[in-house]
C-alpha cells in the first residue's frame, strides 16, 4: 500500500523527489507524460494525515478523475462517501474503473456495472461511464511476441485509453489554455517579428550605405582613369625625351670619323643605344608612377577623411584608421611602380629598335665600303702606274681616287642625314606605340590601387554581413515557430 501520493511527470532522467512526507514527484522518460501528468493516490480510505488535503488540491485542475474499484468488492463505504462529497463543478470528469474483470464472467460484470451506475446516480447526481479491465490480461498481451491483439482487446484497456484520449484532447480547459498560449505566443512572435524586421531594415540600410561608398570609390577611380589623357601624354613624353637623347648619340655615331672606324670593326652602337634607352625610360616611368601613386594616395586619404564621420554616424561603428594596417597602400604603391617599370622595359624591348637600326646601319656601311674599296683600288693602280713611269696616267688615276673618296664622304653625310630622319620618324612611331602599349597596364595599376583602398570598406562590410548572418537563424527559427503555431491553431 502506497504511503505517499505519486505525481508522475515527464523527465529525461528517471528520478524520484520527495516534496512532502505524503507527496512524491516521480519523473519518467515516457512519451505520453509530455501531454499530461498522472496523480496516483493511496485511496480514499487512507488514514495518513494530509492525503485528503493533497487530493483536494489536485481535483480542481484535473481533466479526468478515475475511481478504481476491485471487482470482488466495489462497495467500500469510504469511497462512496468521498464520491457523495465530490464537487459539483467537477461532474462530467468522473469515470469508474472496475479492475480484475477476469475474476468474473460477463453476466456478473454487467450486473455489477449497472449497480455502480445506479449508486453513482444517487451519490453523485450523474451516471458516469464504467470500464471493466484486467491488468493481468493487458500485461500478458504486451509481453507476448508477437503482440496479442485479441488479448489486449479482451483486457478492456483500449476503451479506457480512448476515454483518456478523448477527455484530454476535448477538454475545454485544455483547449482554453492552448488558446491562451497561442495568443500569448502570437504576441511574442509578433514582437520578435517586429524586432527582426527592424534589424533587417537597419542591415539593409547599412548595406545600401556601403554600396554608396563603393560607388564613390568607383567614381574616384573612373575619374582618375578618364583624366588619364595627361598621364598617357606624360608616358609618351618620357619616351620622347629619352628618344631625343638617343638621337644625339646616333648623330655622333654617324659622324665621318666613327663611320670610318665602323667600316673596319664591329659596331655595337644599336645594342648600346637600346640598353641606354631602356634604362632611361624605365627610370623615368618609375619616377612618374611613384608621383602618380602619391597623388592617388592623397585622393584616397581625402575621401576616407570625408567617409569616416558618415560611417560613424550611419553604422554606429568606429571607422578604421587610414593608416591602421588593414590596407597596405605602401605595398600598393610599390607594386604600381614595379609594374609600370617592368612594362616600360618590356615595351621598349618589344619595339625592336635595335634590330631595325642594325639593318639600316649595316646597309649604310655596305655602300660606304664600296666607295672606300674603289678609292683604295684606284690609289693602288695610280701608284703602280707611277712606279712604271707613266706619270700622267698615274696622277689621273689618283685624281679619280680622290673623286671617289669625295663622293664617299658626300654619301656618308647624305646617308647619315637620311638615317637620322628615319630614326626620328621611327622614334615618333615608337612613341605612339609605347603610349598605346603602356596604357592598359597603367589603367590596371590604377584600378588595383583603388581596389586596395576599397578594402577599408570591405572590412566594414564584413561586420555588416556578420550581423546579417547572425540574424538569419533567428528568422528561420521565427518561421518554424510560426508554421508550428499555425498548425496548432488549425487543430484548435
XYZ file of N, CA and C in Angstrom, residues 88-180:
279
model
N -19.413 19.711 -7.303
C -20.329 19.710 -8.435
C -19.646 20.206 -9.710
N -18.703 21.154 -9.566
C -18.045 21.708 -10.767
C -17.169 20.687 -11.481
N -16.899 19.550 -10.798
C -16.067 18.516 -11.434
C -16.894 17.413 -12.060
N -18.209 17.520 -11.949
C -19.046 16.497 -12.545
C -18.875 16.520 -14.066
N -18.910 15.351 -14.632
C -18.627 15.214 -16.054
C -17.187 14.833 -16.321
N -16.367 14.867 -15.295
C -14.956 14.484 -15.434
C -14.639 13.195 -14.681
N -15.684 12.424 -14.315
C -15.505 11.243 -13.479
C -15.777 9.987 -14.302
N -14.960 8.968 -14.094
C -15.180 7.645 -14.678
C -14.794 6.591 -13.649
N -15.492 5.423 -13.691
C -15.211 4.324 -12.773
C -14.433 3.251 -13.518
N -13.441 2.697 -12.841
C -12.654 1.604 -13.401
C -12.818 0.397 -12.483
N -13.334 -0.679 -13.035
C -13.543 -1.909 -12.281
C -12.437 -2.877 -12.681
N -11.489 -3.101 -11.781
C -10.322 -3.907 -12.132
C -10.526 -5.385 -11.793
N -9.655 -6.208 -12.338
C -9.660 -7.664 -12.166
C -10.931 -8.277 -12.764
N -11.324 -7.829 -13.938
C -12.525 -8.340 -14.586
C -12.413 -9.821 -14.926
N -11.188 -10.320 -15.038
C -11.029 -11.729 -15.373
C -11.489 -12.660 -14.256
N -11.792 -12.113 -13.042
C -12.290 -12.934 -11.925
C -13.809 -13.097 -11.983
N -14.477 -12.442 -12.902
C -15.930 -12.553 -13.034
C -16.262 -12.818 -14.498
N -17.437 -13.459 -14.694
C -17.877 -13.671 -16.072
C -18.623 -12.428 -16.542
N -18.999 -12.396 -17.809
C -19.580 -11.204 -18.417
C -20.919 -10.846 -17.802
N -21.731 -11.828 -17.474
C -23.038 -11.533 -16.901
C -22.901 -10.859 -15.549
N -21.964 -11.348 -14.736
C -21.749 -10.737 -13.436
C -21.224 -9.295 -13.600
N -20.354 -9.126 -14.548
C -19.794 -7.788 -14.772
C -20.880 -6.805 -15.183
N -21.820 -7.246 -16.020
C -22.913 -6.373 -16.450
C -23.747 -5.941 -15.250
N -24.043 -6.888 -14.352
C -24.859 -6.577 -13.176
C -24.107 -5.615 -12.252
N -22.819 -5.888 -12.001
C -22.033 -5.037 -11.103
C -21.937 -3.621 -11.668
N -21.680 -3.491 -12.952
C -21.539 -2.169 -13.557
C -22.844 -1.385 -13.481
N -23.969 -2.066 -13.670
C -25.240 -1.371 -13.593
C -25.528 -0.905 -12.175
N -25.208 -1.736 -11.182
C -25.401 -1.344 -9.795
C -24.530 -0.129 -9.457
N -23.311 -0.115 -9.976
C -22.420 1.023 -9.711
C -22.984 2.299 -10.340
N -23.570 2.214 -11.516
C -24.169 3.390 -12.150
C -25.346 3.910 -11.332
N -26.189 2.944 -10.864
C -27.353 3.347 -10.082
C -26.921 4.038 -8.795
N -25.945 3.458 -8.109
C -25.483 4.047 -6.859
C -24.814 5.409 -7.109
N -24.080 5.529 -8.211
C -23.425 6.806 -8.545
C -24.458 7.871 -8.831
N -25.588 7.492 -9.454
C -26.639 8.456 -9.725
C -27.194 9.034 -8.426
N -27.271 8.159 -7.398
C -27.764 8.604 -6.092
C -26.735 9.487 -5.381
N -25.486 9.057 -5.395
C -24.436 9.766 -4.640
C -23.901 10.996 -5.374
N -23.721 10.848 -6.705
C -23.023 11.878 -7.480
C -23.974 12.784 -8.250
N -25.177 12.276 -8.485
C -26.128 13.056 -9.259
C -25.958 12.880 -10.746
N -25.097 11.975 -11.202
C -24.921 11.675 -12.623
C -24.482 10.230 -12.767
N -24.566 9.749 -13.967
C -24.227 8.348 -14.229
C -22.925 8.308 -15.016
N -21.803 8.052 -14.335
C -20.509 8.033 -15.039
C -20.345 6.762 -15.875
N -19.351 6.835 -16.770
C -19.012 5.642 -17.549
C -18.195 4.691 -16.693
N -18.471 3.394 -16.874
C -17.804 2.364 -16.087
C -17.052 1.450 -17.042
N -15.760 1.216 -16.715
C -14.906 0.380 -17.561
C -14.358 -0.764 -16.733
N -14.584 -1.986 -17.239
C -14.039 -3.169 -16.573
C -12.747 -3.559 -17.282
N -11.672 -3.719 -16.524
C -10.363 -4.014 -17.111
C -9.689 -5.153 -16.370
N -8.700 -5.726 -17.073
C -7.884 -6.776 -16.456
C -6.421 -6.426 -16.700
N -5.731 -6.062 -15.653
C -4.321 -5.737 -15.783
C -3.500 -6.949 -16.161
N -3.921 -8.122 -15.638
C -3.163 -9.343 -15.940
C -3.217 -9.660 -17.419
N -4.428 -9.580 -18.035
C -4.549 -9.837 -19.471
C -3.777 -8.799 -20.305
N -3.843 -7.530 -19.884
C -3.149 -6.466 -20.644
C -1.646 -6.681 -20.618
N -1.106 -6.968 -19.446
C 0.344 -7.164 -19.336
C 0.792 -8.383 -20.115
N 0.002 -9.471 -20.021
C 0.343 -10.692 -20.751
C 0.331 -10.452 -22.257
N -0.643 -9.680 -22.747
C -0.740 -9.413 -24.186
C 0.453 -8.604 -24.682
N 0.896 -7.628 -23.905
C 2.019 -6.799 -24.330
C 3.347 -7.542 -24.310
N 3.436 -8.514 -23.432
C 4.705 -9.245 -23.304
C 4.859 -10.331 -24.358
N 3.787 -10.696 -25.007
C 3.866 -11.777 -25.988
C 4.526 -11.287 -27.279
N 5.188 -12.231 -27.945
C 5.806 -11.971 -29.245
C 5.229 -12.941 -30.267
N 4.468 -12.466 -31.254
C 4.121 -11.063 -31.480
C 3.046 -10.582 -30.499
N 2.753 -9.331 -30.551
C 1.777 -8.713 -29.653
C 0.417 -9.394 -29.812
N -0.224 -9.718 -28.642
C -1.524 -10.420 -28.638
C -2.643 -9.388 -28.739
N -3.063 -9.117 -29.974
C -4.091 -8.109 -30.199
C -5.428 -8.512 -29.578
N -5.766 -9.775 -29.686
C -7.061 -10.241 -29.150
C -7.086 -10.129 -27.639
N -6.026 -10.587 -26.977
C -5.964 -10.492 -25.521
C -6.009 -9.050 -25.047
N -5.378 -8.164 -25.820
C -5.387 -6.736 -25.462
C -6.803 -6.164 -25.511
N -7.584 -6.551 -26.535
C -8.971 -6.083 -26.613
C -9.802 -6.639 -25.464
N -9.581 -7.911 -25.128
C -10.355 -8.534 -24.051
C -10.007 -7.942 -22.685
N -8.804 -7.327 -22.564
C -8.423 -6.756 -21.271
C -9.250 -5.528 -20.905
N -9.926 -4.902 -21.893
C -10.748 -3.726 -21.626
C -9.988 -2.407 -21.652
N -8.669 -2.456 -21.814
C -7.882 -1.218 -21.779
C -8.041 -0.339 -23.021
N -8.308 -0.892 -24.226
C -8.495 0.003 -25.371
C -9.613 1.016 -25.159
N -10.739 0.610 -24.573
C -11.846 1.542 -24.314
C -11.435 2.608 -23.305
N -10.693 2.180 -22.260
C -10.249 3.148 -21.258
C -9.255 4.148 -21.866
N -8.362 3.675 -22.719
C -7.414 4.582 -23.375
C -8.139 5.569 -24.289
N -9.162 5.103 -24.987
C -9.935 6.001 -25.849
C -10.590 7.097 -25.028
N -11.134 6.722 -23.826
C -11.733 7.727 -22.958
C -10.710 8.785 -22.562
N -9.524 8.327 -22.124
C -8.493 9.274 -21.681
C -8.084 10.189 -22.834
N -7.893 9.620 -24.022
C -7.500 10.420 -25.176
C -8.578 11.433 -25.522
N -9.846 11.007 -25.464
C -10.957 11.897 -25.782
C -11.039 13.045 -24.790
N -10.918 12.733 -23.499
C -11.030 13.764 -22.474
C -9.886 14.765 -22.582
N -8.679 14.234 -22.801
C -7.511 15.112 -22.861
C -7.577 16.036 -24.076
N -7.977 15.496 -25.227
C -7.992 16.312 -26.450
C -9.190 17.229 -26.527
N -10.303 16.834 -25.889
C -11.512 17.629 -25.986
C -11.778 18.481 -24.760
N -10.861 18.457 -23.794
C -11.087 19.192 -22.561
C -11.200 20.688 -22.841
N -12.316 21.323 -22.482
C -12.458 22.775 -22.697
C -11.360 23.557 -21.987
N -11.007 23.115 -20.788
C -9.952 23.818 -20.063
C -8.629 23.768 -20.796
N -8.307 22.565 -21.284
C -7.043 22.434 -22.028
C -7.079 23.268 -23.310
N -8.207 23.222 -23.986
C -8.316 23.991 -25.222
C -8.174 25.479 -24.941
N -8.752 25.934 -23.824
C -8.624 27.336 -23.489
C -7.185 27.692 -23.156
N -6.521 26.787 -22.423
C -5.106 27.015 -22.121
C -4.296 27.120 -23.414
N -4.610 26.203 -24.358
C -3.897 26.254 -25.637
C -4.169 27.565 -26.365
N -5.417 28.014 -26.306
C -5.739 29.285 -26.950
C -4.971 30.435 -26.287
N -4.947 30.389 -24.957
C -4.211 31.447 -24.255
C -2.737 31.417 -24.614
